[in-house]
Each structure stands twice: as C-alpha cells, then as structure tokens.
C-alpha cells in the first residue's frame, strides 16, 4: 500500500474550511451578572426572564435551592447561582431576575443579580475554559472575548448534573 502524501494537505484544508465556517457561526447568548462577573447562556435554553417572586421553601432541599415557584401552573425549582458558585448571598433588589431555562428536560429557574442583554458573538471568539483546576472550570464551557470584556459561558448541564436528582426530589418528582 502506498502512503498518501496528500493526506496532511487534505487534513489542513479541511481544518481551514472548518475554521472558516466556525468564524462565521454566531452564538446567541443571554448575558447576566453574578457577583460582578458577566456570564452567558445559550439563548435557545432560556424560556423566559422574570422578576423575583415569593419563593416557597422546600425542607431538606440542597443549600443552593432557594425554593420553588408556581409559573402559570407549573412548579419550578429555583436555584440561587450565587450560592451555587459559593458567593456571598445578598438580598434581592429591583435588578434581580429569575432566568427560566430547560436543563435535561426539566425546567428550572436561576436567580441572577441582573440580566444585561442578548448578544451575538462569533464562535471563533470563544476560548476553552482556563486550566485552573476542576472546581474553577467545571461549570464553564468557554470564555467569550468581547472588545474589552470577557463573558463566561456556562454549561448548565454540568452545573446541574450532580444535584438534579436532589432537586427533582425536592420539587416533588421522584
């Protein structure tokens, strides 16, 4: 069998074509703030953004679960992202919002300090998470570079994977 001397060139061309395609791909993100940092979620995961409302506490629920809400007849567990990230819990103000998202077929609410805007950023401006250690990057899927600011992209599936069973039980699903 003869070695294919054109294989490296073909692979390089394929990588360039793929890179060119990726640089034109735009990510649509909802950006929000928690503890002075800006985060982003894929807009397709976000169902709606609502003001914080009265939460019903659930006994024996995880510490980061602030409670549940009734949203148009549907009971939704609400997660305080400040607590989930190990940040100081602050009282809610008029900027505080609940971002309602779908995670692995379940609908959840994330309490955030404020919601900023919907952004479109080129996929080519997103770098992999920094290599700091497992804890620091386990919930981060990438870092988007926007002019003079950085946007931390959350991986909500990993964010909730280790505790979704506890949340499901706390919300009355077993």
Short mmCIF file of C-alpha atoms in Angstrom, two decimals:
data_model
loop_
_atom_site.label_atom_id
_atom_site.label_comp_id
_atom_site.label_asym_id
_atom_site.label_seq_id
_atom_site.Cartn_x
_atom_site.Cartn_y
_atom_site.Cartn_z
CA UNK A 1 0.00 0.00 0.00
CA UNK A 2 1.39 3.41 -0.99
CA UNK A 3 1.43 6.20 1.62
CA UNK A 4 -0.89 9.07 0.76
CA UNK A 5 1.37 12.13 0.62
CA UNK A 6 -1.64 14.38 0.05
CA UNK A 7 -3.34 13.35 3.33
CA UNK A 8 -1.69 16.07 5.50
CA UNK A 9 -2.58 18.74 2.94
CA UNK A 10 -6.17 17.48 2.72
CA UNK A 11 -6.47 17.47 6.52
CA UNK A 12 -5.10 21.03 6.71
CA UNK A 13 -7.55 22.20 4.04
CA UNK A 14 -10.40 20.53 5.90
CA UNK A 15 -9.34 22.23 9.16
CA UNK A 16 -9.15 25.63 7.42
CA UNK A 17 -12.59 25.12 5.87
CA UNK A 18 -13.97 24.12 9.27
CA UNK A 19 -12.28 27.13 10.89
CA UNK A 20 -13.70 29.47 8.27
CA UNK A 21 -17.17 28.06 8.87
CA UNK A 22 -16.77 28.42 12.61
CA UNK A 23 -15.66 32.05 12.39
CA UNK A 24 -18.95 32.86 10.62
CA UNK A 25 -21.07 30.98 13.19
CA UNK A 26 -22.69 33.33 15.65
CA UNK A 27 -23.59 32.33 19.19
CA UNK A 28 -26.71 33.98 20.57
CA UNK A 29 -26.40 34.41 24.31
CA UNK A 30 -28.32 35.97 27.16
CA UNK A 31 -25.81 37.81 29.33
CA UNK A 32 -26.27 38.34 33.06
CA UNK A 33 -24.24 39.32 36.11
CA UNK A 34 -23.47 37.45 39.31
CA UNK A 35 -21.08 38.92 41.84
CA UNK A 36 -19.55 41.45 39.46
CA UNK A 37 -18.82 38.90 36.71
CA UNK A 38 -20.62 38.63 33.39
CA UNK A 39 -21.96 35.25 32.31
CA UNK A 40 -23.70 33.96 29.21
CA UNK A 41 -26.24 31.23 28.46
CA UNK A 42 -27.30 29.92 25.07
CA UNK A 43 -30.49 31.81 24.22
CA UNK A 44 -32.12 28.61 22.98
CA UNK A 45 -32.00 27.24 26.54
CA UNK A 46 -33.71 30.32 28.03
CA UNK A 47 -37.50 30.13 28.12
CA UNK A 48 -38.11 33.46 29.81
CA UNK A 49 -36.77 36.02 32.26
CA UNK A 50 -38.99 37.10 35.15
CA UNK A 51 -38.80 39.29 38.24
CA UNK A 52 -38.08 37.55 41.53
CA UNK A 53 -41.28 36.48 43.22
CA UNK A 54 -42.23 34.88 46.50
CA UNK A 55 -40.45 31.52 46.81
CA UNK A 56 -41.83 28.54 48.71
CA UNK A 57 -39.06 26.89 50.69
CA UNK A 58 -38.74 23.12 50.44
CA UNK A 59 -37.48 21.23 53.52
CA UNK A 60 -34.25 19.24 53.11
CA UNK A 61 -33.52 20.73 49.68
CA UNK A 62 -29.93 21.49 48.61
CA UNK A 63 -28.50 24.71 50.12
CA UNK A 64 -28.33 26.42 46.72
CA UNK A 65 -32.04 25.77 46.00
CA UNK A 66 -33.90 28.84 47.26
CA UNK A 67 -37.31 27.26 46.79
CA UNK A 68 -40.00 26.70 44.19
CA UNK A 69 -42.36 28.97 42.31
CA UNK A 70 -45.65 28.46 40.52
CA UNK A 71 -45.23 29.76 36.97
CA UNK A 72 -48.53 29.52 35.10
CA UNK A 73 -49.49 26.30 36.89
CA UNK A 74 -46.07 24.67 36.64
CA UNK A 75 -43.93 24.14 39.76
CA UNK A 76 -40.36 25.22 39.04
CA UNK A 77 -37.34 24.71 41.34
CA UNK A 78 -35.33 27.93 41.73
CA UNK A 79 -31.55 27.83 42.12
CA UNK A 80 -29.57 30.73 43.60
CA UNK A 81 -26.49 30.88 41.36
CA UNK A 82 -24.64 33.00 43.95
CA UNK A 83 -24.97 30.11 46.43
CA UNK A 84 -24.21 27.52 43.73
CA UNK A 85 -20.95 29.33 42.95
CA UNK A 86 -20.05 29.71 46.63
CA UNK A 87 -20.51 33.50 46.67
CA UNK A 88 -21.95 35.61 49.47
CA UNK A 89 -25.75 35.61 49.44
CA UNK A 90 -27.13 39.14 49.00
CA UNK A 91 -30.68 40.42 49.40
CA UNK A 92 -32.64 40.67 46.15
CA UNK A 93 -33.12 44.11 44.64
CA UNK A 94 -35.09 45.54 41.71
CA UNK A 95 -32.40 44.27 39.26
CA UNK A 96 -32.54 40.64 40.48
CA UNK A 97 -34.13 38.26 37.99
CA UNK A 98 -35.04 34.61 37.58
CA UNK A 99 -33.84 33.15 34.28
CA UNK A 100 -36.11 30.22 33.43
CA UNK A 101 -34.25 27.57 31.46
CA UNK A 102 -34.54 23.97 30.37
CA UNK A 103 -31.91 21.56 31.64
CA UNK A 104 -32.08 17.93 30.55
CA UNK A 105 -35.83 18.07 30.02
CA UNK A 106 -36.56 19.81 33.35
CA UNK A 107 -37.49 23.47 33.72
CA UNK A 108 -35.52 25.39 36.37
CA UNK A 109 -35.13 28.98 37.46
CA UNK A 110 -31.72 30.58 38.11
CA UNK A 111 -31.61 33.65 40.33
CA UNK A 112 -29.10 36.16 38.94
CA UNK A 113 -28.08 39.65 40.10
CA UNK A 114 -29.18 41.26 36.83
CA UNK A 115 -29.78 40.44 33.17
CA UNK A 116 -27.86 42.60 30.71
CA UNK A 117 -28.64 41.92 27.08
CA UNK A 118 -28.89 39.43 24.25
CA UNK A 119 -25.53 39.16 22.49
CA UNK A 120 -24.39 37.71 19.21
CA UNK A 121 -20.74 36.77 19.25
CA UNK A 122 -18.69 34.88 16.68
CA UNK A 123 -17.93 31.30 17.78
CA UNK A 124 -14.31 32.00 16.84
CA UNK A 125 -14.00 34.49 19.74
CA UNK A 126 -14.73 31.79 22.33
CA UNK A 127 -11.76 30.13 24.02
CA UNK A 128 -11.88 26.95 26.12
CA UNK A 129 -12.09 27.49 29.89
CA UNK A 130 -8.79 28.33 31.60
CA UNK A 131 -6.92 25.41 33.10
CA UNK A 132 -7.11 26.41 36.75
CA UNK A 133 -8.42 23.26 38.29
CA UNK A 134 -11.55 21.15 38.12
CA UNK A 135 -13.57 23.19 40.62
CA UNK A 136 -12.97 26.54 38.94
CA UNK A 137 -13.91 25.38 35.46
CA UNK A 138 -16.39 22.55 35.95
CA UNK A 139 -19.40 24.75 35.10
CA UNK A 140 -17.68 26.80 32.38
CA UNK A 141 -17.90 25.76 28.73
CA UNK A 142 -15.81 28.65 27.42
CA UNK A 143 -14.84 32.30 27.66
CA UNK A 144 -16.07 34.75 25.04
CA UNK A 145 -13.97 37.79 24.20
CA UNK A 146 -15.98 40.95 23.52
CA UNK A 147 -13.92 44.08 22.91
CA UNK A 148 -12.58 44.90 26.38
CA UNK A 149 -14.63 42.40 28.41
CA UNK A 150 -14.84 38.67 28.98
CA UNK A 151 -18.04 36.65 29.05
CA UNK A 152 -18.03 33.38 30.99
CA UNK A 153 -20.17 30.83 29.15
CA UNK A 154 -21.98 28.44 31.49
CA UNK A 155 -22.57 24.78 30.83
CA UNK A 156 -25.93 24.36 32.55
CA UNK A 157 -25.96 20.60 32.03
CA UNK A 158 -22.77 20.21 34.10
CA UNK A 159 -23.91 22.90 36.52
CA UNK A 160 -26.94 20.86 37.48
CA UNK A 161 -25.85 17.27 36.77
CA UNK A 162 -24.57 16.39 40.23
CA UNK A 163 -27.62 17.74 42.01
CA UNK A 164 -30.53 17.32 39.64
CA UNK A 165 -31.74 14.22 41.46
CA UNK A 166 -31.85 16.13 44.76
CA UNK A 167 -33.70 18.99 43.07
CA UNK A 168 -36.17 16.61 41.43
CA UNK A 169 -36.95 15.00 44.77
CA UNK A 170 -37.24 18.42 46.45
CA UNK A 171 -39.64 19.61 43.75
CA UNK A 172 -41.86 16.57 44.22
CA UNK A 173 -40.65 14.49 41.27
CA UNK A 174 -39.22 11.10 42.07
#
